[in-house]
PDB file of C-alpha atoms in Angstrom:
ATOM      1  CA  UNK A   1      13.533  12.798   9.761  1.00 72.00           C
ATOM      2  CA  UNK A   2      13.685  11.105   6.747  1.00 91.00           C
ATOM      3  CA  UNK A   3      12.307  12.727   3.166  1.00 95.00           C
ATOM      4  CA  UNK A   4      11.773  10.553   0.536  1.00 96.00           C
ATOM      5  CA  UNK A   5      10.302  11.186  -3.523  1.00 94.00           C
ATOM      6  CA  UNK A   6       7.482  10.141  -4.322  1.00 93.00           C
ATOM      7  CA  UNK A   7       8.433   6.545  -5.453  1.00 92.00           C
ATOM      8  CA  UNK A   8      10.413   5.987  -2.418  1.00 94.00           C
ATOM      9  CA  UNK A   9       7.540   7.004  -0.157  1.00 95.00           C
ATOM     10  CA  UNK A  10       4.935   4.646  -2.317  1.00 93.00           C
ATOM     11  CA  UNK A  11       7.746   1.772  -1.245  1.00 91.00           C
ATOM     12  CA  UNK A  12       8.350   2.908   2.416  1.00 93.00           C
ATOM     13  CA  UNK A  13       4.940   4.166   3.671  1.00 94.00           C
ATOM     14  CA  UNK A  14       2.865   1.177   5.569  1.00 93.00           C
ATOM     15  CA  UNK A  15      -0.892   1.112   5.916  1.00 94.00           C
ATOM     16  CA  UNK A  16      -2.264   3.519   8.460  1.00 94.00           C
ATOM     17  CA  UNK A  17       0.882   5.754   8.116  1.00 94.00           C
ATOM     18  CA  UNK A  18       1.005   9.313   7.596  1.00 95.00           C
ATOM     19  CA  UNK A  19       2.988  11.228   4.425  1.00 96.00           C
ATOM     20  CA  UNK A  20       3.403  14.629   4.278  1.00 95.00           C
ATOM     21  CA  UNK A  21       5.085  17.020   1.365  1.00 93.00           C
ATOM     22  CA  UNK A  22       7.847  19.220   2.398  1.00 91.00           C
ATOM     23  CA  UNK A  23       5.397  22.230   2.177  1.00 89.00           C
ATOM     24  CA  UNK A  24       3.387  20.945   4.917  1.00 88.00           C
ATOM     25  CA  UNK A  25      -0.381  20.922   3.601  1.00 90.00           C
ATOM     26  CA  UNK A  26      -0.125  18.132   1.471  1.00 93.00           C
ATOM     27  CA  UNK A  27      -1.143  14.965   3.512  1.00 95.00           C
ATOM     28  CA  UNK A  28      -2.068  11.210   2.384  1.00 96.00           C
ATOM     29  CA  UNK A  29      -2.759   7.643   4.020  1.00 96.00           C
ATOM     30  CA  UNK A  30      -2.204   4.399   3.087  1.00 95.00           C
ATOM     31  CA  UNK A  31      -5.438   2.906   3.398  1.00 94.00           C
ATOM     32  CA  UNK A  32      -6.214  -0.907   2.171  1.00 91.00           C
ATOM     33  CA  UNK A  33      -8.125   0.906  -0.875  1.00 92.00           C
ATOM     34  CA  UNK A  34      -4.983   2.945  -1.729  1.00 93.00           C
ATOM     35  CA  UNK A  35      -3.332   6.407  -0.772  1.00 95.00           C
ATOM     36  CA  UNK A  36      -5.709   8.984   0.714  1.00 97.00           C
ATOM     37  CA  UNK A  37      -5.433  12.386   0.514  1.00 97.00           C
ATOM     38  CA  UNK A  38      -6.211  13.753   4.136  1.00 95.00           C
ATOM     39  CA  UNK A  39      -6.740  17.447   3.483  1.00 92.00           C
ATOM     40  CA  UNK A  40      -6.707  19.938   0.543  1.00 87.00           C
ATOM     41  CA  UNK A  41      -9.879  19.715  -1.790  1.00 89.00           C
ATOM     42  CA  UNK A  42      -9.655  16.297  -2.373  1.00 92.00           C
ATOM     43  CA  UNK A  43      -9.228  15.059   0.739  1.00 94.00           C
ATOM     44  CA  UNK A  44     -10.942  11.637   1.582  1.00 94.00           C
ATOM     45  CA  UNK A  45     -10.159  10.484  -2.513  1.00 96.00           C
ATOM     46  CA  UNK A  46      -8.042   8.314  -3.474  1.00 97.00           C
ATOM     47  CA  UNK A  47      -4.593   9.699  -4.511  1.00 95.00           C
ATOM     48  CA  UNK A  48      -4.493  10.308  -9.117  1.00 93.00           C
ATOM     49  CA  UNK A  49      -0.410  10.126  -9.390  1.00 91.00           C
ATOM     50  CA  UNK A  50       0.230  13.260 -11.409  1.00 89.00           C
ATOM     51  CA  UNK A  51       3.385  14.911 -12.605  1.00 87.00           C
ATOM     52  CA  UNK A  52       3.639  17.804  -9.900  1.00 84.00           C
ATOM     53  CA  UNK A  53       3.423  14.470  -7.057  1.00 87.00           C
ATOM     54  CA  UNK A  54       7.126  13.204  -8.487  1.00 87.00           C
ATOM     55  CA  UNK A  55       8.596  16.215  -8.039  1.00 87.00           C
ATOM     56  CA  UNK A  56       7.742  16.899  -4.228  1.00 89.00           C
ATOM     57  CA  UNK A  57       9.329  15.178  -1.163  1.00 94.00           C
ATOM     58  CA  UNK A  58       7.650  13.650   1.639  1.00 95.00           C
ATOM     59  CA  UNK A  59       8.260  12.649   5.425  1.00 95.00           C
ATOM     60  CA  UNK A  60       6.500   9.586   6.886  1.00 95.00           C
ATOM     61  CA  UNK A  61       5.190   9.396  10.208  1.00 92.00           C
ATOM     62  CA  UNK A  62       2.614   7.648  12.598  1.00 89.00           C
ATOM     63  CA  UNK A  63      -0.061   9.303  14.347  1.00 87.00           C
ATOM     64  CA  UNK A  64      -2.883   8.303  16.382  1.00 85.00           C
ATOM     65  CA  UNK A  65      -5.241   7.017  13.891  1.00 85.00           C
ATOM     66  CA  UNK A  66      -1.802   5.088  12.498  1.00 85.00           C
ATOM     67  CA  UNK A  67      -2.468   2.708  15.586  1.00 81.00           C
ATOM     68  CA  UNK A  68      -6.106   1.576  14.383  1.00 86.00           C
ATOM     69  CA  UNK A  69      -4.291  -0.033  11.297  1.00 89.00           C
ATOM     70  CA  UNK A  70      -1.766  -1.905  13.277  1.00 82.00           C
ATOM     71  CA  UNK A  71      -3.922  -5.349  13.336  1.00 82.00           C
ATOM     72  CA  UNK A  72      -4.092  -5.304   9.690  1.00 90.00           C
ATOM     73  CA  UNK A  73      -0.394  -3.949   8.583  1.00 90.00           C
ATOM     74  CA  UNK A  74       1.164  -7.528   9.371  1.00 88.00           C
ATOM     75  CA  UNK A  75      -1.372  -9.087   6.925  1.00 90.00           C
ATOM     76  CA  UNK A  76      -1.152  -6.432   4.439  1.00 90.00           C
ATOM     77  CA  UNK A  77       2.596  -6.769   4.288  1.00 90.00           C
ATOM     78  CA  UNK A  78       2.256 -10.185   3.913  1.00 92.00           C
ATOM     79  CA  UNK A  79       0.431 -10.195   1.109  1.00 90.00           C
ATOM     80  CA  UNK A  80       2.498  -7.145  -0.182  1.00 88.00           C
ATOM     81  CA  UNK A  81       5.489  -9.432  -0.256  1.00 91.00           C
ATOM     82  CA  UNK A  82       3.573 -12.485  -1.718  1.00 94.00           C
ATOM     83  CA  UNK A  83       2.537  -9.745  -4.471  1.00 90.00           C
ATOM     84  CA  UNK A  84       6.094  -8.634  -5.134  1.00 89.00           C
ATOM     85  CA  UNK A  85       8.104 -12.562  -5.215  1.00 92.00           C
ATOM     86  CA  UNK A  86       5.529 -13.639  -7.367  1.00 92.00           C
ATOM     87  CA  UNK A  87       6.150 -10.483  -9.992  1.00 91.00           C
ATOM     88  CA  UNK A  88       9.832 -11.970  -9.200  1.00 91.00           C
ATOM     89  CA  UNK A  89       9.380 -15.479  -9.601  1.00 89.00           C
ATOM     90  CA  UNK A  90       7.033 -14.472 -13.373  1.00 90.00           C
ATOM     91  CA  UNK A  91       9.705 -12.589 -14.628  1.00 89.00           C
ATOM     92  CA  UNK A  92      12.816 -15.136 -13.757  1.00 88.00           C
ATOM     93  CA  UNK A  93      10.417 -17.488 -15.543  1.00 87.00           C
ATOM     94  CA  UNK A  94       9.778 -15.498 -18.701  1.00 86.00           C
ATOM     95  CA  UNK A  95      13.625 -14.955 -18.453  1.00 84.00           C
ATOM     96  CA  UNK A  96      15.029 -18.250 -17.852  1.00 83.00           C
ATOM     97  CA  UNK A  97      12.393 -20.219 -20.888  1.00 80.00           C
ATOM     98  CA  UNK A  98      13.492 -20.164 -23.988  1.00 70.00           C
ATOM     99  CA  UNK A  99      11.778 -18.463 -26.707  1.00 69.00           C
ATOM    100  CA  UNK A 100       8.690 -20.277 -29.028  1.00 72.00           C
ATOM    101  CA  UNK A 101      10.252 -19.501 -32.424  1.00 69.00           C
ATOM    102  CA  UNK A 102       9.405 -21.649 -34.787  1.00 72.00           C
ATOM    103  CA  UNK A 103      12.759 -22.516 -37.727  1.00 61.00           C
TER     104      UNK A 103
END
């Protein structure tokens, strides 16, 4: 079983899958809306990234309802990876122009 922070779980969980803290009542999903909080008082709402979140680790897993989002994860990666080269391809072109200063 892998754990993972809270950053590395945002990067490694895929929609439909499961993450749960190390204390065991802590759940979330990756939904297409966002991360889910499954149970606790504010389960069914979307996931507010607060300070006591970075400092807990998490497993990811697949469950049954995982399998209901399989027809969609290859399209959301997709677009997850379009998202991510063209933050890439913005930033390699704000690094490799040179500067408007005027002499």
């Amino acid at each position: 079983m892998n754990w993972y922070t809270f950053g590395q779980m945002l990067n490694a969980i895929k929609l439909g899958q499961l993450a749960e803290a190390a204390d065991g009542h802590r759940r979330v999903r990756l939904l297409p809306e966002g991360l889910a909080w499954i149970t606790g008082p504010y389960a069914d709402r979307l996931v507010k990234v607060e300070g006591y979140l970075l400092s807990d680790l998490w497993t990811i897993r697949e469950d049954e309802t995982s399998e209901r989002f399989a027809e969609q994860r290859a399209d959301w990666e997709r677009k997850r990876m379009e998202m991510l080269e063209n933050q890439l391809f913005e930033q390699r072109a704000r690094r490799l122009d040179p500067p408007n200063i005027e002499e």
